[in-house]
Structure formats: C-alpha cells, structure tokens
Short mmCIF file of C-alpha atoms and ligand atoms in Angstrom, two decimals:
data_model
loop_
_atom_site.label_atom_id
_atom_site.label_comp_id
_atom_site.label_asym_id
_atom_site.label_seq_id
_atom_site.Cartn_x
_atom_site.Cartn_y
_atom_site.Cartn_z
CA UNK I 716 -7.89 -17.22 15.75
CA UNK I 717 -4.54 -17.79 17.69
CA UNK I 718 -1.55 -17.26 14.90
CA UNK I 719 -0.31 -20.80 15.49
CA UNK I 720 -3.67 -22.05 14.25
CA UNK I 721 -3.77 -20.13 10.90
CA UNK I 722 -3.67 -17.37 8.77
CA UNK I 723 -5.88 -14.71 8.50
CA UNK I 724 -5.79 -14.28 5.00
CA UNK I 725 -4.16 -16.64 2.23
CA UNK I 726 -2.97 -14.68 -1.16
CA UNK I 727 -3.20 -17.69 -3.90
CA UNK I 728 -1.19 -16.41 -7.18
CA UNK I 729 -3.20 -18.98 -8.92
CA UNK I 730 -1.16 -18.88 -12.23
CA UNK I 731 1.82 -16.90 -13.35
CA UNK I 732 0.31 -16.51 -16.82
CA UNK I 733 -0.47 -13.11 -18.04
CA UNK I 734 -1.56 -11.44 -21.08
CA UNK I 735 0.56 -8.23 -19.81
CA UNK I 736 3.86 -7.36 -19.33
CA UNK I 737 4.42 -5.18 -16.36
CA UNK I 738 7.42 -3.27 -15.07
CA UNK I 739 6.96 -3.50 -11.70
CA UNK I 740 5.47 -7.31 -11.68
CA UNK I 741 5.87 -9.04 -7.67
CA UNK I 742 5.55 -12.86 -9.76
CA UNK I 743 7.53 -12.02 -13.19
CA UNK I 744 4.57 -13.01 -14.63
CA UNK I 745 3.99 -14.45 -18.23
CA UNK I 746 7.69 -14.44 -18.35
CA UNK I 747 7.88 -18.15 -16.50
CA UNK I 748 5.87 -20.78 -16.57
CA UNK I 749 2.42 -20.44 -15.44
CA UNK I 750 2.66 -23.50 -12.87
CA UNK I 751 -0.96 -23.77 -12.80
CA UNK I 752 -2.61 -26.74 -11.69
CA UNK I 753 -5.81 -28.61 -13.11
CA UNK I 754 -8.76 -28.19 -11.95
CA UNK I 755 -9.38 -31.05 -10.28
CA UNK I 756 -5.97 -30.12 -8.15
CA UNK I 757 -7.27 -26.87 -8.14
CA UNK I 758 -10.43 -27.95 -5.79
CA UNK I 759 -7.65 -29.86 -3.29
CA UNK I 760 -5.92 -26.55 -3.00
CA UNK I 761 -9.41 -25.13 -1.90
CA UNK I 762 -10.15 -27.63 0.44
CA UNK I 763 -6.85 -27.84 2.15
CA UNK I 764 -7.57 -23.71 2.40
CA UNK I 765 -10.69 -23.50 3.99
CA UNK I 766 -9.17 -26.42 6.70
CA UNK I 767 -6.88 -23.84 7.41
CA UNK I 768 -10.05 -21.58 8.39
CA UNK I 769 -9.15 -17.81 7.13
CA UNK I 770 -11.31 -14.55 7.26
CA UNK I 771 -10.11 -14.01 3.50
CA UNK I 772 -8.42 -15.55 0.36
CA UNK I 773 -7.82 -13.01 -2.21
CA UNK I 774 -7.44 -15.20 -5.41
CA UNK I 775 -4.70 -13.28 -7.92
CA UNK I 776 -1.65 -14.23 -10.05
CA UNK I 777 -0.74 -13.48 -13.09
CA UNK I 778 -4.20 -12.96 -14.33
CA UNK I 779 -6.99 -15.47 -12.39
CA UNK I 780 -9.49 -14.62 -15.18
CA UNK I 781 -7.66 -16.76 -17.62
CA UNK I 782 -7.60 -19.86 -15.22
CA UNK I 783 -9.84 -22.43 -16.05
CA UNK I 784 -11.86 -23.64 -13.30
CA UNK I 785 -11.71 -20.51 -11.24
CA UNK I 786 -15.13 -19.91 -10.60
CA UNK I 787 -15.50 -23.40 -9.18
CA UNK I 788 -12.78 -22.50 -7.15
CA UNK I 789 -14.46 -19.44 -5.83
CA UNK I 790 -17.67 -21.40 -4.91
CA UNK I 791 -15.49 -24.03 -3.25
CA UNK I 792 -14.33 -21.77 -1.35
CA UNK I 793 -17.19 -19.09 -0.94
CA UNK I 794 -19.57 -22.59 0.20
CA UNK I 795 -16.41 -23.50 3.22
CA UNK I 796 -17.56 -19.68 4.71
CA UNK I 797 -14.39 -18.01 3.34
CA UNK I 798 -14.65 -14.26 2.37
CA UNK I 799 -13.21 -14.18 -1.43
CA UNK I 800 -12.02 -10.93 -3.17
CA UNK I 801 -10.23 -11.10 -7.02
CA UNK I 802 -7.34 -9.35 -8.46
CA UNK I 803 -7.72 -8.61 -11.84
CA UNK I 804 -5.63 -6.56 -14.90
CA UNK I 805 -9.12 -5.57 -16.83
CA UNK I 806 -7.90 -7.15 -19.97
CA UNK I 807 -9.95 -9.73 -20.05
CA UNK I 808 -13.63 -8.78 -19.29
CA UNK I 809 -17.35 -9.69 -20.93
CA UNK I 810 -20.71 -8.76 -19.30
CA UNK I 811 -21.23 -12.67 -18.81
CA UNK I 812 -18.14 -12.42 -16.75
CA UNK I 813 -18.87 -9.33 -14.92
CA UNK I 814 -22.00 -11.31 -13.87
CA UNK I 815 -20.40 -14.55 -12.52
CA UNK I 816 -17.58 -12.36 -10.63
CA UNK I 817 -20.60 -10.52 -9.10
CA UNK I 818 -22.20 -13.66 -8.35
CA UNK I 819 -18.96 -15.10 -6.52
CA UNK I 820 -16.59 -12.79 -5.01
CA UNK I 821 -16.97 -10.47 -2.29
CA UNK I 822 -15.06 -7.78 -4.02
CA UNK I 823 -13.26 -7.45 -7.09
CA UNK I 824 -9.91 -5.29 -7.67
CA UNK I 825 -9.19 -4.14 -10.79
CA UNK I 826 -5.28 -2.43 -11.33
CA UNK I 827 -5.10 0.64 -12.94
CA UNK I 828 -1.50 2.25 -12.89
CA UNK I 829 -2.48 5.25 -14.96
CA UNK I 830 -4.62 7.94 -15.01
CA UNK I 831 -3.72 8.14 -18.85
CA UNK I 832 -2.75 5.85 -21.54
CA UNK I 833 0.35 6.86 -22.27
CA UNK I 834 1.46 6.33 -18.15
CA UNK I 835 -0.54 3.22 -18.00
CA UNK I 836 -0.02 1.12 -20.96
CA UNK I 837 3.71 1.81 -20.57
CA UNK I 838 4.09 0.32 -17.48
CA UNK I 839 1.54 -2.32 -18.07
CA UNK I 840 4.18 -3.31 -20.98
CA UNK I 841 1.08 -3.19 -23.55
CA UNK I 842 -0.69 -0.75 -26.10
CA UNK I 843 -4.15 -0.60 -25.08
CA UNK I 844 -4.60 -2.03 -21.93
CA UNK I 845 -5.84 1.65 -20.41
CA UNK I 846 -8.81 1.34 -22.76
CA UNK I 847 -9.41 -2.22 -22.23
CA UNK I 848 -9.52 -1.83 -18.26
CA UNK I 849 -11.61 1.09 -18.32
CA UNK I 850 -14.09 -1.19 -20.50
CA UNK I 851 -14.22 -3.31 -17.81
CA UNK I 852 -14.54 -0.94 -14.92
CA UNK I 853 -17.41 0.09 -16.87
CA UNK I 854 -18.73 -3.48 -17.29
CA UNK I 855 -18.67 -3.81 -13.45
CA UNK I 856 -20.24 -0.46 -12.54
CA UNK I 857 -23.15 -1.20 -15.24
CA UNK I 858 -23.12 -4.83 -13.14
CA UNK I 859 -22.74 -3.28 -10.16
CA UNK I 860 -25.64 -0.74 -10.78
CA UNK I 861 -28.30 -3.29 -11.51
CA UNK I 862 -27.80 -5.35 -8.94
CA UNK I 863 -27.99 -2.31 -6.74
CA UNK I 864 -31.30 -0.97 -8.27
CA UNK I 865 -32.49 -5.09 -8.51
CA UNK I 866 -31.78 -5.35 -4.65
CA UNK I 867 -29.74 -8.01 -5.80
CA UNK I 868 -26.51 -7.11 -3.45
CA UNK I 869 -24.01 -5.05 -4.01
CA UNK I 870 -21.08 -5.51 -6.26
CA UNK I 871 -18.23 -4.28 -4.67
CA UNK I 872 -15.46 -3.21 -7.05
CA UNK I 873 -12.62 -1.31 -6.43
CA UNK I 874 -9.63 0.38 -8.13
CA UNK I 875 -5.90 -0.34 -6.85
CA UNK I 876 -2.95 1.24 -8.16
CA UNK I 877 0.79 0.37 -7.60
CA UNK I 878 2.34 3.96 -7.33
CA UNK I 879 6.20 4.37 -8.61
CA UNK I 880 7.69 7.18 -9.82
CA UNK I 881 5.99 7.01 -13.19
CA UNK I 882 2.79 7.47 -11.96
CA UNK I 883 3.11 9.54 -8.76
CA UNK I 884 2.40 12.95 -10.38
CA UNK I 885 -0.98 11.54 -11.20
CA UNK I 886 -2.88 10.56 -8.01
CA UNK I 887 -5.03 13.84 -7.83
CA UNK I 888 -6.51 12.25 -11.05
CA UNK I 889 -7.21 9.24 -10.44
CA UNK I 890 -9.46 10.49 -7.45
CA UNK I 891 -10.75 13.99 -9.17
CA UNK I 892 -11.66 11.95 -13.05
CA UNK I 893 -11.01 8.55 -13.03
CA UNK I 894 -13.09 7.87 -9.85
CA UNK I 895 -16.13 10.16 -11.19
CA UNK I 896 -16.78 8.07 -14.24
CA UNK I 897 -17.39 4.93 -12.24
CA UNK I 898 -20.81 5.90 -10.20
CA UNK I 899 -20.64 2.45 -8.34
CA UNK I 900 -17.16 2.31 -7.79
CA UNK I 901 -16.56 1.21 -4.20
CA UNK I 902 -13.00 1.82 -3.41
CA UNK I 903 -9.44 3.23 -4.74
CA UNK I 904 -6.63 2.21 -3.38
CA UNK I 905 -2.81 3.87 -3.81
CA UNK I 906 0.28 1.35 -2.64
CA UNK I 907 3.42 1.87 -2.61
CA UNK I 908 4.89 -0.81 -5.05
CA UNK I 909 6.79 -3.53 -3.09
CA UNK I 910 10.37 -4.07 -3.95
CA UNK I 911 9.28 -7.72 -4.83
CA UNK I 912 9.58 -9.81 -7.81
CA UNK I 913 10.60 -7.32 -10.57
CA UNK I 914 10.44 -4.22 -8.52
CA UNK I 915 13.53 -5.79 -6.01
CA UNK I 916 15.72 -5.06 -9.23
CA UNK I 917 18.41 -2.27 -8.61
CA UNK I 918 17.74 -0.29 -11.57
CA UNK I 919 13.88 -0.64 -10.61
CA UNK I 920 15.25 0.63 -7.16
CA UNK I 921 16.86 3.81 -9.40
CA UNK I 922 13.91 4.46 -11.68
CA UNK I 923 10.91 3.02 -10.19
CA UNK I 924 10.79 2.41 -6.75
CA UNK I 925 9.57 5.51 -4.48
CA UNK I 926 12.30 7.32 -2.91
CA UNK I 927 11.60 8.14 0.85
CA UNK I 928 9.76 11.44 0.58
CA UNK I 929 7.45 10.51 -1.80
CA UNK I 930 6.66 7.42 0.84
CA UNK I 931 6.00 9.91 3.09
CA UNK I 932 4.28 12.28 1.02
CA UNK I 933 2.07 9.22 -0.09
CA UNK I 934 0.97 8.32 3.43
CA UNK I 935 0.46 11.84 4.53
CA UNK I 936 -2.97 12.85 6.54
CA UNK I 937 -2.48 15.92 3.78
CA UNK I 938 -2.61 14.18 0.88
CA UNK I 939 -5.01 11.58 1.92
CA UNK I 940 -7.63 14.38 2.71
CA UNK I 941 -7.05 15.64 -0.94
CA UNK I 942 -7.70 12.25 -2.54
CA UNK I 943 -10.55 12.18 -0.32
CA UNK I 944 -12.30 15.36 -1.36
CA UNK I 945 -11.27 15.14 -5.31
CA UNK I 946 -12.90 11.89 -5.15
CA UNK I 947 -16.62 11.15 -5.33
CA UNK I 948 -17.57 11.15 -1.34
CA UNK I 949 -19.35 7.58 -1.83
CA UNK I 950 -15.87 6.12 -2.62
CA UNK I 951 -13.34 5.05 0.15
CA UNK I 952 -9.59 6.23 -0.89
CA UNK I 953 -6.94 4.64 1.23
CA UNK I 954 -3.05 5.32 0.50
CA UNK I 955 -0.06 2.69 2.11
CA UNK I 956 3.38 2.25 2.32
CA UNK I 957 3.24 -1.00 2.50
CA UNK I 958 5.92 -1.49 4.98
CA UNK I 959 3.98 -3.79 6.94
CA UNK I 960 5.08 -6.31 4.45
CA UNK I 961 8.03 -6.24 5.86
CA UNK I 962 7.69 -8.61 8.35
CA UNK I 963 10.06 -6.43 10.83
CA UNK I 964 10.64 -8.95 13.38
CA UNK I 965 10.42 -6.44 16.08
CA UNK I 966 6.84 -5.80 14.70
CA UNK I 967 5.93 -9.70 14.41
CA UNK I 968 7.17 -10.12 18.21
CA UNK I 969 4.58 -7.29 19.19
CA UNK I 970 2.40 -8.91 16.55
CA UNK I 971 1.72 -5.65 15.30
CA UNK I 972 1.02 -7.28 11.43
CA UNK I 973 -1.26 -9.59 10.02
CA UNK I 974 0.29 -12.64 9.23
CA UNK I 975 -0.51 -13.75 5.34
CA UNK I 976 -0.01 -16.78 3.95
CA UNK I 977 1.26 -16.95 0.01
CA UNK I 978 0.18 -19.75 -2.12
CA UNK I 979 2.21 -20.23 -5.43
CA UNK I 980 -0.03 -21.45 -8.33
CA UNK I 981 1.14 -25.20 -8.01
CA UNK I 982 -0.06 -25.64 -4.06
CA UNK I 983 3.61 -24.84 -2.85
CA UNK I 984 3.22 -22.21 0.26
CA UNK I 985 5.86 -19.38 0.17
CA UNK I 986 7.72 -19.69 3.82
CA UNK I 987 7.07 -15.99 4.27
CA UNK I 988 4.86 -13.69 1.52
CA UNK I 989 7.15 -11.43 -0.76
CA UNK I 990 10.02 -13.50 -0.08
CA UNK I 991 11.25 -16.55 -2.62
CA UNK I 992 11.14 -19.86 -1.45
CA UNK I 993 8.91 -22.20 -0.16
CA UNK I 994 8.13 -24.62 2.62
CA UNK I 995 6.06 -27.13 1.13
CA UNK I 996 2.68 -27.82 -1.58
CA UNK I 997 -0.96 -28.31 0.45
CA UNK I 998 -1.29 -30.74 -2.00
CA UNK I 999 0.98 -33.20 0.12
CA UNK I 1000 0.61 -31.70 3.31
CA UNK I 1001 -1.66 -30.43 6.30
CA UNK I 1002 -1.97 -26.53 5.41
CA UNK I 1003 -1.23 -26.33 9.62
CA UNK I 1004 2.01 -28.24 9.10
CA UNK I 1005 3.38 -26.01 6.39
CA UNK I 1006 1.85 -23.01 8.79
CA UNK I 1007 4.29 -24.02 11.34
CA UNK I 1008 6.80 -23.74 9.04
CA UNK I 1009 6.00 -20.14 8.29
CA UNK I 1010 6.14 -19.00 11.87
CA UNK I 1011 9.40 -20.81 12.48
CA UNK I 1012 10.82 -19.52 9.22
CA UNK I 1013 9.83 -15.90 10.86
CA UNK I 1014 12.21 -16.83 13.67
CA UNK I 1015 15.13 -18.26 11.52
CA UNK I 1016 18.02 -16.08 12.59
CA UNK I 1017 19.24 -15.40 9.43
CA UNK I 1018 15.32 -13.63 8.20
CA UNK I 1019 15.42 -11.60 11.71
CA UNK I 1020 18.71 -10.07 10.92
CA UNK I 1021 18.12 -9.50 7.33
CA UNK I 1022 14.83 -7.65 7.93
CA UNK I 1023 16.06 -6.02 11.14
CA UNK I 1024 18.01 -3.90 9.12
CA UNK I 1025 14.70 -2.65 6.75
CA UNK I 1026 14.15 1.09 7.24
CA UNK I 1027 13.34 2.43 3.99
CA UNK I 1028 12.50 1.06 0.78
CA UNK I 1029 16.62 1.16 -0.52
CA UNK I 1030 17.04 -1.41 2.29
CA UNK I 1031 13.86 -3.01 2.14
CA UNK I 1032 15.11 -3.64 -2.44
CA UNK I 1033 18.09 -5.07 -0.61
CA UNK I 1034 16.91 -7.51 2.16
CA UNK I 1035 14.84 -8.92 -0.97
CA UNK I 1036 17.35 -9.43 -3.16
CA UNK I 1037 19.18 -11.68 -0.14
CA UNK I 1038 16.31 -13.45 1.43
CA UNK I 1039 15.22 -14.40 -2.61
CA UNK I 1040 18.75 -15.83 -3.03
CA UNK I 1041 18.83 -17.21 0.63
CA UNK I 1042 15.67 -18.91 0.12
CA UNK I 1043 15.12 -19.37 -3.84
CA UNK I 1044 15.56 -22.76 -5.50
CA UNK I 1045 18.70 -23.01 -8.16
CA UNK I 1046 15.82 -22.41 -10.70
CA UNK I 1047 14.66 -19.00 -9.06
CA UNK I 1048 18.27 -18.00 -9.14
CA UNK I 1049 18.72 -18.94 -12.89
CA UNK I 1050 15.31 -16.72 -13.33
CA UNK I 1051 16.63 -13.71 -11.27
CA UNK I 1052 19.64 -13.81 -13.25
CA UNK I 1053 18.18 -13.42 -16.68
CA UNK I 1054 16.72 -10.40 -15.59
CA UNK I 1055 19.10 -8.23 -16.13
CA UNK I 1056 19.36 -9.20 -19.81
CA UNK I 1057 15.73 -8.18 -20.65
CA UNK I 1058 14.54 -4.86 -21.83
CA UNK I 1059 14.21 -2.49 -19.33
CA UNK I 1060 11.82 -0.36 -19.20
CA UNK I 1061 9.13 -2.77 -20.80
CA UNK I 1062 8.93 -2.79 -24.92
CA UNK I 1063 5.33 -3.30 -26.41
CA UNK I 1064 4.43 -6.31 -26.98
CA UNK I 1065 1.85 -8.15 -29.20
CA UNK I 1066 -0.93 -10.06 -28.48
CA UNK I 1067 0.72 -12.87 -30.13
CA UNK I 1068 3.86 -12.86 -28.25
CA UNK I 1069 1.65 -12.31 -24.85
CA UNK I 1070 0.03 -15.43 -25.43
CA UNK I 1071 2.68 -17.77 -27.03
CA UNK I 1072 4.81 -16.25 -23.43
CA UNK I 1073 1.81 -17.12 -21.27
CA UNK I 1074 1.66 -20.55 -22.45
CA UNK I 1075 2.04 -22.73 -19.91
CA UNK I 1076 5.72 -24.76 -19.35
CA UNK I 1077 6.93 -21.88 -21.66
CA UNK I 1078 9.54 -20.05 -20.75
CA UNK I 1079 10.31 -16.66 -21.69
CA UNK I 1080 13.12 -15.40 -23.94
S1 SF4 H 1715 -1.03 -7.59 -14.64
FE1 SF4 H 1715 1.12 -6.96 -14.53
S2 SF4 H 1715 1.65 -7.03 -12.36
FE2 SF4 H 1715 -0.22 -8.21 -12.64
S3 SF4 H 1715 0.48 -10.32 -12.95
FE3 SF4 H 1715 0.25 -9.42 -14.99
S4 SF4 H 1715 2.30 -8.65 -15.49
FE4 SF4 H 1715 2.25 -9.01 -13.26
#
C-alpha cells in the first residue's frame, strides 16, 4: 500500500470511559466524556475503516470491553479482511467473554503496570485492579489452553506494560514470575510511556516519565536478553522507546515509521496520533479525504519545526504540550487546564465514583 492510499494500521479509542483511573492515561480517560457513539454509528465507523483497507485496527480506549456493540464491531471488521487486536485493563472479564474475544480478535492485550499490587493498583488509580487483571489473564490462558488442546486456534494474548519510574525496578519480574503463571501467554511487551495525554504533564515529566538512561537502559540488547531468559522461552518479550511516535519529520521524509491513523471514539480522525486535534469524523467524510489531511498536516511547517527539535523524552513532554495547544479545540484547552487542579499522584477511588465519572456526557470534577 502506497502511504497516500492509507494507513497501515488505524488505533480506534472507541470510548473514553473507564472504570480506572490511571496516572499516566494518553486519553484522560473516565475523566471526560466518553464520546462514544451508538452502535448503529458504530458499524459506519467500521465500514468507512475497512474502505480505507489497513493490515490492522487495534480497537482500545478507555476500556472497549464496556462498549456496547463491540463485538459486532469486531466481526464488521474481522468479515472486511482486517486483522483486529484489543486493548484491554482486565477489569472487566467473564469466561463468556474470554470466549467471544477468542472468537473475534486476532490478539488480545491486556495492561499490567505492576508486578505487585501495591505498584500496580497505584498507578492504575484503583484498589484491586492487580487481582482483578490477573483473574483475567487467567481466564484467557484457561481459554487460550482449550482451544489449543481442541485444535480450535490459538488465542493469542499478550501482556503490555507502560514502564515509568514507578515500575522500572520491576521488569525482571514481570518476565521471571508474572510470565510463568500464564502457560499460554503469547507475548510481554515493555514501552516506554508516551508523554501523551496525562503523561505530557510537567510534573508527570518530574516523577513519571523515564529520564534518558533508563530509555536507554530499557532498549538495551543487555537487558532485553535478560527479560528474554527470565521469561518462559515460549513467550516473545519485546522492550521500546517508543520514539517512533514521534513522527520526526526527518524520519517521515525517509519514511522510516509506520504511519498510524487515530480514531477518537465519535468518528473524528486525530490529524496526527498522540497529538490533539483533529481533521475531520469518517462519519461525514471519505476516510481517504481525511487521510490526506494527515499527510499534509505532517508537512505543516509549524509540526516539522516543533518535532524537529524532539531528542529525548524532556523535549518530546514539550513538543506535546505545544502541538496539543496548537492543534486542540477551546474545549481540549479548558480540559488541559483543569489538570493541574486534580490530585496528583492518583487517590483511590470507588467503584461508585468510577462509574458515575464514566458515565457518558459526564464530566469529571
Ligand atoms: S486503563 Fe488506565 S490508561 Fe487505559 S484508558 Fe483506562 S485510565 Fe486510561
């Protein structure tokens, strides 16, 4: 596929509704409203997708389980030849579930930022949510194992975690426990959080955000081999910076990167992925028309200076920051300035207040 004809792969954040509260969170989800569309919108979304002819759509949010119509979504999709993988938090999980995900995605991705509860359910922002996402792992490996022994296919499941500061001392155990108690478990995956969303926050920057060495220690052939031999041998352990995010115009011009295009929950297509603001909703346009606008927005003068001047993750917080206020509707900029005023790190919160949060048109306090 030529890039002026499409993207490879289309990221569809297909509500901002969450029942967690994370520090690091790219979409500030469950503290907006969700945007999410019906599901009868949902299925024009689809179509005008697989028009667009990807390799992948990776459907994620907020938390996709909790959208209703999903799954028809998926076999919209899955029936127009795209490849479909799932981002999930684990909290919400049944073996009914486990089933239909198996039955309908490709591969599903399940976050984990801790290798213990204390680490994980702080930054997840919720008591519990270590247990309940090992529950599910375990729902998808018991899935994933049947299938297996059934000849059924295989379930492909995998672990991601966003690595930060927080949770950097722990990568040896995700690979030498966490990993072993999952027999099926197909990959694990350690990124470098993106300094996106929540994480482009200067005091995120201060606390959070991985300084340089640790970037390089992270993407190091030494400790990738170490990962690799704590871990059981039948799982695949990747590490990234996730620079190529970026979108280093240097780095397009070679067209070095895959180009990805970012779907908000309503239809509206982010002009460039990680960035605020948008170029127009596939529900009112040709997804090729609003693809143009993505590869001109690439050449805007203003986005090639800004993310000339990325060469570590300090300037890559920063060039956020200005392309999200560059770019970002008067409502994004009311929502980026009420972050400052929120706790910070993450309180606990209840179930009750996730959900009355979540609630779609809500906004958060
Ligand atoms: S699980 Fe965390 S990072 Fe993911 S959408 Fe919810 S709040 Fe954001």
């Amino acid at each position: 596929m030529s890039r002026s004809s499409g993207p490879e792969v289309v990221v569809w954040d297909t509500t901002y509704a969450c029942p967690l509260r994370c520090s690091h969170c790219y979409s500030e989800s469950g503290r907006r409203p969700s945007r999410q569309l019906g599901p009868a919108d949902m299925l024009r979304v689809a179509d005008a997708l697989v028009a667009l002819g990807p390799r992948v759509v990776a459907l994620s949010g907020g938390e996709p389980l909790v959208v209703r119509g999903v799954f028809e979504v998926a076999e919209r999709l899955r029936a127009g030849g795209v490849k479909l993988s799932i981002n999930t938090s684990g909290w919400v999980m049944s073996r009914a579930l486990a089933e239909r995900l198996a039955d309908r995605f490709d591969e599903v991705i399940v976050s984990l930022d801790g290798a213990t509860p204390e680490v994980h359910d702080r930054i997840r922002g919720r008591k519990g949510s270590f247990d309940r996402v090992l529950a599910t792992l375990a729902l998808l490996d018991e899935v994933a194992g049947e299938r297996s022994a059934a000849g059924r296919g295989r379930l492909r499941f995998g672990i991601d975690c966003v690595v930060i500061r927080s949770n950097f001392p722990q990568l040896k155990a995700f690979a030498a426990d966490i990993a072993h108690r999952f027999p099926h478990l197909t990959t694990l995956g350690f990124n470098a959080a993106v300094p996106e969303g929540l994480a482009s926050r200067l005091e995120f920057y201060a606390h959070e955000l991985l300084d340089d060495d640790q970037v390089t220690e992270l993407t190091s052939e030494t400790l990738r081999s170490r990962l690799r031999t704590l871990a059981p041998p039948t799982v695949s352990v990747y590490t990234t910076d996730n620079m190529n995010l970026v979108m280093n115009p240097e780095r397009v011009a070679r067209r070095v990167d895959t180009l990805v295009m970012q779907v908000e929950p309503d239809g509206l297509v982010r002009g460039i992925p990680v960035y605020e603001g948008t170029v127009g909703s596939l529900l009112e346009e040709p997804g090729t028309v609003l693809w143009e606008r993505t590869l001109a927005r690439l050449e805007d003068p203003f986005v090639v200076e800004t993310l000339s001047s990325v060469h570590s993750m300090e300037t890559w917080a920063e060039a956020v920051r200005r392309m999200d206020r560059h770019f970002g509707t008067a409502e994004d900029l009311a929502r980026f300035d009420r972050r400052s005023v929120r706790t910070n790190p993450p309180e606990f919160i209840t179930p009750a207040r996730a959900i009355a949060q979540s609630a779609p048109g809500r906004r958060s306090a």
